[in-house]
Structures are given as structure tokens and as C-alpha cells.
């Protein structure tokens, strides 16, 4: 299969969709972020990349805390809005009609309408060229009761969004379950080792 | 909506599916990784979290380079296999029938069957508790020619996998496109600012 070189491109598929939250000047603000992921297992940590110029960046630096809120598909317009406008100019919480609550850390704003909310305390900050990569220890996880099945998170009820980067620049829902992890590979008919 | 506290959990949705590659003792090895994401925009960087005990960890530390290969859905069994077994005991390249090629950096193994391949040079390593978080500058991006449309990456042809964490522990394909990014939020009927 022929390969084409594209130069240095941030091409990974799929990306998650987070609403990253922090109090800025004492008021809650949220930013849409697709650049981040789990950074450590025990204890659980998550990374988020935030451009220096973003209003939320100030809040994370000041407080040393942030939230990761996982929106469901029915919040897609609010998510996109939180990536388009700056909290320096508008109150996004009011604009999006978000109900904000606070949890264990006290100063980390969380969105009630998002089915999953992580409260994070910054344990490392890598100030890279265009973005700070904030690595946060996940201190508490909240989930909407109606997204549980037998007391456990149910992705079919959470209905998360995936972001597909440019040139598509689109939000997709998750599709068909095609295999079980830590399972389907056991059936691989491995070639004889040389 | 009632919320339930779950303690500290690495609950993000969706996670990507990477095959992270490195030469170990001079031979190519690949590890399935769902914990990572883009870390910086200009220049592009990507993070991957790799448990200290994994065989690939040694290779990344030794070479200061790694690859991120994005598998398509038809490689789901090979992906799972690369998460189940260790390269210390088997030659996964032979077992999975991968065709390996090398690109710009010379010592970074890439999988021809994966539609997208990133060659990365480690620029930061955060040695966290259970995992090292390797932040790599993306030096070159390769894409299979048959996954391009008018010269650009086409996610419909790439057919990436999403990983949904436990308790589901499953691989899903991407589903319906529900909205355009940097666009659909413009139509939000914002509430009057207070």
C-alpha cells in the first residue's frame, strides 16, 4: 500500500470532546478541548492542552485545579459555542444555560448537564510552545445517576461525542461495537514464530 | 439531575486506539495504547502513557523516539493482541503479519497496514506513578494513499477505532456525523447576559 508523507500533522483519530472548567476571576468558565487524554493509571491522571491565550488558562494557573466535563451528544451546540467564544467577553455559563455545581475540591466548577465530571488538581504543567499541557490528578469523579446501569457507567446512556480533526472538523457519535477488548485478540491465529 | 460520586476514576469517553511502536533490542515492537492525546499545536506534539513494565517502554527510553500508528477497524484483533501479550515473549510483528517500514527518523518502526503513522521524537518525559507520559514532537506523518480524498485525510476511509473503558471494555467504530465543528455553535440562541 503506497504511503504519502504529509509533514508534521496532529493527526490522531478519534479525539475526545471535553469541556474544561476553571474559575476565572471568581466566576466559572468552560473551554472546549479535544487535545488531552489519560496520563497515568494509579493514581488516575488526565492531561489537557490549553492554548496560552485562552481565558481558562489563567484560571487553571491561578487555582491549580480544573475540571473535565464529558458532554453528551445533545450538548453539541453548547460545546461548539464554548470553543468559538472567549469567556473574557461573554458569560458562557449563562449563554449555555449550564447548571454549575462544586464538589470535593470546592473551587472546581462542574456542569450538571454533562453526564461525567472529573475534578482535577494540577500535579505537572509542561509549558510547551503554543499550549500548556496540564496534568491533573483526578480527585473525584461524578456521574449522572441516569447514566448508570447496575451502579456502573453505561456508555450507551452517556452518549459521548468524538471530534474528528480537520479537514473534516466534525462531531460524531460512537457507532457499532465491533469487539471486546482484552478478549478478541486471543483468537488471533498467530503465524509461526521464526 | 442527581449525581453519584465514584471516587477517582480515569473516565473519559471516547479514548483513541494507538499502536505505539519502538525498536527494542534492535527489533520492532508495538503496544496497544488508549491513554494519550495531542499535547501541543505548533509544533504538533502527542502524548502517550506507557506503563513502566511494558517492553516498549525500554525501547522508547533507549531511542528517544516512538511511533503512533492509527489502526483501522479491520485490525481490531491485531490491536487487542498487541495489548494482551508482551514483546518480551513473542515477536508481535510476525504474529500479526505487520509489514514494518521506516521513515524520516530512521529508527522508528511504522506499520504499513495502519492508515496513519506518526514519527515522534521524545521532547519531554514525565515519570509519573505507574506510567511514563512521553511527549513526542511529531516529525513526520504518513498516510495510506487510499485513505485520501482530493489529497486530504478522509476519516471515512481511515475507519478508526474508539476504545470505551471498563466496565464496557469494547472497541467501537465512529457513528453518525451530528454537526460541524467551529460552526454549529454559532446558531446557539444565547440567553441574555445578566
Tab-separated table of C-alpha atoms in Angstrom:
chain	number	residue	atom	x	y	z
A	1	UNK	CA	0.000	0.000	0.000
A	2	UNK	CA	1.528	3.311	-1.034
A	3	UNK	CA	2.127	5.898	1.687
A	4	UNK	CA	2.125	9.664	1.314
A	5	UNK	CA	4.116	11.985	3.587
A	6	UNK	CA	2.083	14.902	4.965
A	7	UNK	CA	4.734	16.673	7.084
A	8	UNK	CA	4.216	17.132	10.829
A	9	UNK	CA	0.467	16.933	11.500
A	10	UNK	CA	-1.508	16.371	14.742
A	11	UNK	CA	-3.473	13.542	13.106
A	12	UNK	CA	-4.995	11.209	15.634
A	13	UNK	CA	-8.441	9.633	15.385
A	14	UNK	CA	-10.726	9.956	17.224
A	15	UNK	CA	-10.219	12.819	19.644
A	16	UNK	CA	-12.374	13.228	22.745
A	17	UNK	CA	-14.557	16.256	23.438
A	18	UNK	CA	-14.052	17.854	26.833
A	19	UNK	CA	-15.459	20.947	28.426
A	20	UNK	CA	-12.553	22.009	30.633
A	21	UNK	CA	-13.616	24.201	33.514
A	22	UNK	CA	-11.978	26.618	35.910
A	23	UNK	CA	-12.978	29.612	37.929
A	24	UNK	CA	-11.529	32.774	36.395
A	25	UNK	CA	-11.709	35.929	38.476
A	26	UNK	CA	-14.100	34.077	40.751
A	27	UNK	CA	-16.562	33.024	38.031
A	28	UNK	CA	-16.881	29.637	36.330
A	29	UNK	CA	-15.723	29.357	32.726
A	30	UNK	CA	-15.562	26.432	30.314
A	31	UNK	CA	-13.480	25.748	27.219
A	32	UNK	CA	-13.961	23.065	24.546
A	33	UNK	CA	-10.833	20.899	24.373
A	34	UNK	CA	-10.129	17.922	22.087
A	35	UNK	CA	-6.445	17.650	22.968
A	36	UNK	CA	-5.966	15.531	26.034
A	37	UNK	CA	-6.152	12.037	27.438
A	38	UNK	CA	-5.411	9.813	30.397
A	39	UNK	CA	-1.832	10.327	31.605
A	40	UNK	CA	-1.412	7.841	34.464
A	41	UNK	CA	-3.253	4.868	35.875
A	42	UNK	CA	-2.600	4.658	39.604
A	43	UNK	CA	-3.474	7.233	40.726
A	44	UNK	CA	-5.636	8.326	37.772
A	45	UNK	CA	-4.414	11.464	35.998
A	46	UNK	CA	-5.589	13.279	32.876
A	47	UNK	CA	-3.820	15.729	30.580
A	48	UNK	CA	-5.369	18.687	28.766
A	49	UNK	CA	-3.611	21.002	26.320
A	50	UNK	CA	-4.736	24.628	26.655
A	51	UNK	CA	-3.505	27.467	24.450
A	52	UNK	CA	-1.823	30.255	26.418
A	53	UNK	CA	-4.216	32.910	25.129
A	54	UNK	CA	-7.357	31.121	26.317
A	55	UNK	CA	-9.200	32.739	29.199
A	56	UNK	CA	-9.465	29.407	31.039
A	57	UNK	CA	-5.635	29.135	31.044
A	58	UNK	CA	-5.441	31.928	33.610
A	59	UNK	CA	-7.920	30.202	35.881
A	60	UNK	CA	-6.086	26.879	35.839
A	61	UNK	CA	-2.762	28.592	36.583
A	62	UNK	CA	-4.265	30.645	39.404
A	63	UNK	CA	-6.209	27.861	41.115
A	64	UNK	CA	-4.053	24.826	40.354
A	65	UNK	CA	-7.252	22.933	39.610
A	66	UNK	CA	-9.541	22.251	36.645
A	67	UNK	CA	-12.476	20.067	35.688
A	68	UNK	CA	-13.033	17.781	32.735
A	69	UNK	CA	-16.691	17.522	31.823
A	70	UNK	CA	-17.780	14.942	29.237
A	71	UNK	CA	-20.757	16.264	27.293
A	72	UNK	CA	-23.368	14.052	25.723
A	73	UNK	CA	-24.343	14.393	22.069
A	74	UNK	CA	-27.334	16.569	22.877
A	75	UNK	CA	-24.959	19.316	24.080
A	76	UNK	CA	-23.096	19.543	20.775
A	77	UNK	CA	-24.088	23.141	20.061
A	78	UNK	CA	-23.112	24.290	23.549
A	79	UNK	CA	-19.763	22.501	23.193
A	80	UNK	CA	-19.061	24.161	19.884
A	81	UNK	CA	-20.070	27.534	21.296
A	82	UNK	CA	-17.573	27.063	24.166
A	83	UNK	CA	-14.831	26.593	21.556
A	84	UNK	CA	-15.873	29.570	19.448
A	85	UNK	CA	-16.154	32.360	22.001
A	86	UNK	CA	-13.954	33.585	24.835
A	87	UNK	CA	-15.001	33.821	28.440
A	88	UNK	CA	-13.268	37.178	28.508
A	89	UNK	CA	-16.191	38.613	26.555
A	90	UNK	CA	-19.224	36.503	27.476
A	91	UNK	CA	-20.537	34.546	30.406
A	92	UNK	CA	-20.679	31.118	28.753
A	93	UNK	CA	-22.473	29.563	31.710
A	94	UNK	CA	-25.397	31.906	31.234
A	95	UNK	CA	-25.262	31.686	27.459
A	96	UNK	CA	-25.334	27.871	27.529
A	97	UNK	CA	-27.756	27.621	30.399
A	98	UNK	CA	-25.338	25.387	32.327
A	99	UNK	CA	-26.140	24.491	35.912
A	100	UNK	CA	-22.812	24.644	37.747
A	101	UNK	CA	-22.044	22.712	40.904
A	102	UNK	CA	-18.963	22.289	43.075
A	103	UNK	CA	-17.664	19.078	44.627
A	104	UNK	CA	-14.766	17.807	46.706
A	105	UNK	CA	-12.162	20.430	45.786
A	106	UNK	CA	-14.519	23.339	46.311
A	107	UNK	CA	-13.149	25.662	43.622
A	108	UNK	CA	-13.623	23.467	40.539
A	109	UNK	CA	-16.778	24.248	38.552
A	110	UNK	CA	-18.666	21.238	37.174
A	111	UNK	CA	-21.522	21.128	34.661
A	112	UNK	CA	-24.584	19.278	35.860
A	113	UNK	CA	-25.864	18.616	32.326
A	114	UNK	CA	-22.649	16.729	31.417
A	115	UNK	CA	-23.004	13.067	32.405
A	116	UNK	CA	-19.405	12.689	33.633
A	117	UNK	CA	-17.346	15.233	35.597
A	118	UNK	CA	-13.770	14.899	36.796
A	119	UNK	CA	-12.292	17.154	39.491
A	120	UNK	CA	-8.561	17.531	38.922
A	121	UNK	CA	-5.646	19.012	40.837
A	122	UNK	CA	-2.683	20.092	38.688
A	123	UNK	CA	0.383	17.979	39.526
A	124	UNK	CA	2.541	18.872	36.489
A	125	UNK	CA	2.499	21.661	33.944
A	126	UNK	CA	4.525	21.414	30.749
A	127	UNK	CA	4.668	24.858	29.197
A	128	UNK	CA	5.124	23.821	25.559
A	129	UNK	CA	5.333	26.129	22.558
A	130	UNK	CA	1.723	27.064	21.834
A	131	UNK	CA	-0.041	25.226	24.674
A	132	UNK	CA	0.392	24.355	28.332
A	133	UNK	CA	-0.100	20.652	28.946
A	134	UNK	CA	-1.744	20.452	32.354
A	135	UNK	CA	-1.541	17.051	34.016
A	136	UNK	CA	-4.169	16.765	36.720
A	137	UNK	CA	-4.649	14.124	39.337
A	138	UNK	CA	-8.300	13.085	39.230
A	139	UNK	CA	-9.533	13.641	42.778
A	140	UNK	CA	-13.210	12.845	42.306
A	141	UNK	CA	-15.490	11.568	39.556
A	142	UNK	CA	-19.166	12.421	39.347
A	143	UNK	CA	-21.663	10.699	37.098
A	144	UNK	CA	-25.298	11.406	36.438
A	145	UNK	CA	-27.419	8.764	38.105
A	146	UNK	CA	-29.427	8.169	34.952
A	147	UNK	CA	-26.221	7.183	33.093
A	148	UNK	CA	-25.596	4.204	35.361
A	149	UNK	CA	-26.645	0.617	34.792
A	150	UNK	CA	-26.426	-1.581	37.860
A	151	UNK	CA	-24.328	1.124	39.507
A	152	UNK	CA	-21.748	1.332	36.711
A	153	UNK	CA	-21.128	3.888	33.940
A	154	UNK	CA	-23.046	2.976	30.776
A	155	UNK	CA	-21.597	4.476	27.602
A	156	UNK	CA	-24.871	3.892	25.792
A	157	UNK	CA	-26.551	6.293	28.203
A	158	UNK	CA	-23.631	8.748	28.397
A	159	UNK	CA	-23.702	9.176	24.577
A	160	UNK	CA	-20.274	10.865	24.301
A	161	UNK	CA	-19.054	12.854	21.321
A	162	UNK	CA	-15.928	12.200	19.275
A	163	UNK	CA	-14.182	15.033	17.481
A	164	UNK	CA	-12.695	14.373	14.069
A	165	UNK	CA	-9.991	16.869	13.217
A	166	UNK	CA	-9.694	18.962	10.058
A	167	UNK	CA	-10.318	18.831	7.206
A	168	UNK	CA	-13.484	17.042	8.400
A	169	UNK	CA	-13.846	19.161	11.597
A	170	UNK	CA	-16.920	17.333	12.757
A	171	UNK	CA	-18.557	15.786	15.778
A	172	UNK	CA	-19.588	12.154	15.575
A	173	UNK	CA	-21.337	9.834	17.968
A	174	UNK	CA	-19.945	6.382	18.653
A	175	UNK	CA	-21.137	3.622	16.343
A	176	UNK	CA	-21.254	-0.141	16.333
A	177	UNK	CA	-19.456	-2.158	18.998
A	178	UNK	CA	-17.227	-4.413	16.936
A	179	UNK	CA	-15.270	-6.341	19.566
A	180	UNK	CA	-14.498	-6.838	23.247
A	181	UNK	CA	-11.153	-5.556	24.483
A	182	UNK	CA	-8.683	-7.860	26.236
A	183	UNK	CA	-10.577	-10.660	24.587
A	184	UNK	CA	-10.954	-10.614	20.789
A	185	UNK	CA	-7.167	-10.762	20.262
A	186	UNK	CA	-6.983	-14.127	21.979
A	187	UNK	CA	-8.465	-15.673	18.859
A	188	UNK	CA	-5.708	-14.356	16.607
A	189	UNK	CA	-4.263	-17.149	14.528
A	190	UNK	CA	-0.657	-16.201	15.043
A	191	UNK	CA	1.905	-17.014	12.411
A	192	UNK	CA	4.626	-19.406	13.414
A	193	UNK	CA	7.486	-17.633	15.130
A	194	UNK	CA	10.681	-17.723	13.069
B	1	UNK	CA	-30.305	15.535	37.792
B	2	UNK	CA	-28.811	13.540	40.667
B	3	UNK	CA	-25.072	12.902	40.622
B	4	UNK	CA	-23.233	9.957	42.128
B	5	UNK	CA	-19.610	10.141	43.319
B	6	UNK	CA	-17.431	7.285	42.032
B	7	UNK	CA	-14.075	8.187	43.625
B	8	UNK	CA	-11.032	8.859	41.444
B	9	UNK	CA	-11.613	7.140	38.089
B	10	UNK	CA	-9.926	7.584	34.679
B	11	UNK	CA	-13.310	8.009	32.998
B	12	UNK	CA	-13.039	9.775	29.692
B	13	UNK	CA	-15.043	8.951	26.568
B	14	UNK	CA	-14.035	8.055	23.949
B	15	UNK	CA	-10.389	7.029	24.103
B	16	UNK	CA	-8.317	6.592	20.960
B	17	UNK	CA	-6.648	3.328	19.948
B	18	UNK	CA	-2.946	3.610	19.150
B	19	UNK	CA	-0.338	1.051	18.305
B	20	UNK	CA	2.759	2.660	19.801
B	21	UNK	CA	5.973	1.420	18.245
B	22	UNK	CA	9.647	1.373	19.143
B	23	UNK	CA	12.654	-0.727	18.361
B	24	UNK	CA	13.620	-2.815	21.387
B	25	UNK	CA	16.971	-4.564	21.271
B	26	UNK	CA	17.074	-3.728	17.581
B	27	UNK	CA	13.702	-5.269	16.685
B	28	UNK	CA	10.371	-3.511	16.143
B	29	UNK	CA	7.705	-3.899	18.808
B	30	UNK	CA	4.212	-2.447	19.166
B	31	UNK	CA	1.954	-1.839	22.144
B	32	UNK	CA	-1.775	-1.047	22.224
B	33	UNK	CA	-2.318	2.287	23.999
B	34	UNK	CA	-5.584	4.119	24.694
B	35	UNK	CA	-4.075	6.690	27.024
B	36	UNK	CA	-2.733	9.623	25.062
B	37	UNK	CA	-3.662	12.632	23.003
B	38	UNK	CA	-2.398	15.736	21.266
B	39	UNK	CA	-0.218	17.794	23.620
B	40	UNK	CA	0.737	20.882	21.606
B	41	UNK	CA	-0.341	22.566	18.390
B	42	UNK	CA	2.632	24.395	16.901
B	43	UNK	CA	4.733	22.347	16.539
B	44	UNK	CA	2.473	19.299	16.762
B	45	UNK	CA	3.172	17.022	19.732
B	46	UNK	CA	1.444	13.919	21.046
B	47	UNK	CA	1.488	12.271	24.479
B	48	UNK	CA	1.329	8.549	25.234
B	49	UNK	CA	1.185	6.953	28.687
B	50	UNK	CA	3.198	3.720	28.901
B	51	UNK	CA	3.396	1.518	31.989
B	52	UNK	CA	6.971	1.064	33.243
B	53	UNK	CA	6.817	-2.723	32.973
B	54	UNK	CA	5.906	-2.752	29.285
B	55	UNK	CA	8.584	-3.980	26.907
B	56	UNK	CA	8.072	-0.994	24.595
B	57	UNK	CA	8.919	1.363	27.491
B	58	UNK	CA	12.564	0.286	27.304
B	59	UNK	CA	12.725	0.962	23.585
B	60	UNK	CA	11.296	4.469	23.879
B	61	UNK	CA	13.718	5.321	26.701
B	62	UNK	CA	16.682	3.925	24.781
B	63	UNK	CA	15.939	5.510	21.400
B	64	UNK	CA	14.216	8.733	22.424
B	65	UNK	CA	11.721	8.086	19.648
B	66	UNK	CA	8.405	6.281	19.129
B	67	UNK	CA	5.655	5.913	16.584
B	68	UNK	CA	1.901	6.284	16.870
B	69	UNK	CA	0.073	4.098	14.387
B	70	UNK	CA	-3.683	4.524	13.970
B	71	UNK	CA	-5.263	1.172	13.117
B	72	UNK	CA	-8.431	0.808	11.101
B	73	UNK	CA	-11.349	-1.268	12.356
B	74	UNK	CA	-10.271	-4.306	10.344
B	75	UNK	CA	-7.153	-4.597	12.540
B	76	UNK	CA	-9.124	-4.869	15.782
B	77	UNK	CA	-7.916	-8.388	16.638
B	78	UNK	CA	-4.274	-7.473	16.000
B	79	UNK	CA	-4.687	-4.359	18.183
B	80	UNK	CA	-6.147	-6.362	21.011
B	81	UNK	CA	-3.419	-8.972	20.672
B	82	UNK	CA	-0.783	-6.211	20.982
B	83	UNK	CA	-2.366	-5.223	24.294
B	84	UNK	CA	-2.591	-8.774	25.615
B	85	UNK	CA	0.897	-10.121	25.053
B	86	UNK	CA	4.380	-8.799	25.746
B	87	UNK	CA	7.059	-8.329	23.134
B	88	UNK	CA	9.457	-9.838	25.629
B	89	UNK	CA	7.958	-13.236	24.840
B	90	UNK	CA	6.681	-13.045	21.250
B	91	UNK	CA	7.528	-11.292	18.039
B	92	UNK	CA	4.281	-9.405	17.600
B	93	UNK	CA	5.232	-8.208	14.127
B	94	UNK	CA	5.406	-11.775	12.880
B	95	UNK	CA	2.355	-12.864	14.861
B	96	UNK	CA	0.252	-10.018	13.452
B	97	UNK	CA	1.715	-10.182	9.976
B	98	UNK	CA	2.607	-6.489	10.100
B	99	UNK	CA	4.695	-5.017	7.313
B	100	UNK	CA	7.088	-2.613	9.030
B	101	UNK	CA	8.681	0.365	7.330
B	102	UNK	CA	10.960	3.179	8.485
B	103	UNK	CA	10.697	6.835	7.563
B	104	UNK	CA	12.363	10.155	8.305
B	105	UNK	CA	13.844	9.348	11.730
B	106	UNK	CA	15.265	6.024	10.639
B	107	UNK	CA	14.832	4.119	13.918
B	108	UNK	CA	11.056	4.418	14.361
B	109	UNK	CA	9.100	1.365	13.199
B	110	UNK	CA	5.828	2.077	11.377
B	111	UNK	CA	3.037	-0.320	10.401
B	112	UNK	CA	2.134	-0.244	6.736
B	113	UNK	CA	-1.348	-1.717	7.349
B	114	UNK	CA	-2.263	1.195	9.668
B	115	UNK	CA	-3.657	4.072	7.609
B	116	UNK	CA	-1.957	6.820	9.650
B	117	UNK	CA	1.555	6.757	11.119
B	118	UNK	CA	3.250	9.456	13.192
B	119	UNK	CA	7.016	9.523	13.745
B	120	UNK	CA	7.781	11.156	17.091
B	121	UNK	CA	10.872	12.371	18.893
B	122	UNK	CA	10.591	12.471	22.695
B	123	UNK	CA	10.871	16.058	23.931
B	124	UNK	CA	9.572	15.573	27.492
B	125	UNK	CA	9.148	12.565	29.755
B	126	UNK	CA	7.043	12.784	32.889
B	127	UNK	CA	7.800	9.740	35.013
B	128	UNK	CA	4.500	9.511	36.881
B	129	UNK	CA	3.499	6.844	39.398
B	130	UNK	CA	2.514	3.857	37.278
B	131	UNK	CA	3.233	5.228	33.787
B	132	UNK	CA	5.706	7.405	31.939
B	133	UNK	CA	3.985	10.111	29.948
B	134	UNK	CA	6.100	10.525	26.829
B	135	UNK	CA	5.528	13.764	24.946
B	136	UNK	CA	6.783	13.444	21.402
B	137	UNK	CA	7.224	16.045	18.744
B	138	UNK	CA	5.575	14.733	15.576
B	139	UNK	CA	8.344	14.867	12.986
B	140	UNK	CA	6.561	13.225	10.076
B	141	UNK	CA	3.081	11.942	9.266
B	142	UNK	CA	2.434	9.142	6.795
B	143	UNK	CA	-0.964	8.249	5.408
B	144	UNK	CA	-2.040	5.427	3.142
B	145	UNK	CA	-2.788	6.796	-0.299
B	146	UNK	CA	-6.130	5.006	-0.443
B	147	UNK	CA	-7.283	6.917	2.684
B	148	UNK	CA	-7.018	10.281	0.968
B	149	UNK	CA	-9.782	12.175	-0.816
B	150	UNK	CA	-8.561	15.002	-3.006
B	151	UNK	CA	-5.192	14.745	-1.268
B	152	UNK	CA	-6.571	15.075	2.263
B	153	UNK	CA	-7.130	12.538	5.070
B	154	UNK	CA	-10.622	11.038	4.894
B	155	UNK	CA	-11.879	9.627	8.189
B	156	UNK	CA	-14.499	7.592	6.351
B	157	UNK	CA	-11.702	5.681	4.632
B	158	UNK	CA	-9.391	5.568	7.676
B	159	UNK	CA	-12.156	3.875	9.746
B	160	UNK	CA	-10.514	4.444	13.150
B	161	UNK	CA	-11.402	2.600	16.333
B	162	UNK	CA	-12.547	4.141	19.602
B	163	UNK	CA	-11.891	2.382	22.890
B	164	UNK	CA	-14.534	2.523	25.588
B	165	UNK	CA	-13.076	1.887	29.010
B	166	UNK	CA	-14.284	-0.618	31.603
B	167	UNK	CA	-16.740	-1.869	32.547
B	168	UNK	CA	-17.667	-1.895	28.827
B	169	UNK	CA	-14.078	-2.563	27.630
B	170	UNK	CA	-15.005	-2.525	23.982
B	171	UNK	CA	-13.962	-1.233	20.601
B	172	UNK	CA	-16.445	0.832	18.634
B	173	UNK	CA	-16.338	2.410	15.223
B	174	UNK	CA	-17.380	6.019	14.750
B	175	UNK	CA	-21.042	6.606	14.053
B	176	UNK	CA	-23.211	9.358	12.660
B	177	UNK	CA	-21.789	12.807	11.982
B	178	UNK	CA	-24.082	15.037	14.004
B	179	UNK	CA	-22.589	18.507	13.499
B	180	UNK	CA	-19.789	20.596	12.041
B	181	UNK	CA	-17.207	21.941	14.462
B	182	UNK	CA	-16.477	25.670	14.687
B	183	UNK	CA	-19.860	26.111	13.087
B	184	UNK	CA	-22.903	24.555	14.771
B	185	UNK	CA	-22.386	26.626	17.945
B	186	UNK	CA	-22.894	29.844	16.021
B	187	UNK	CA	-26.596	29.078	15.938
B	188	UNK	CA	-26.881	28.878	19.719
B	189	UNK	CA	-29.700	31.083	20.944
B	190	UNK	CA	-27.792	32.586	23.831
B	191	UNK	CA	-29.614	33.704	26.913
B	192	UNK	CA	-29.439	37.393	27.685
B	193	UNK	CA	-26.342	38.276	29.663
B	194	UNK	CA	-27.166	39.418	33.190
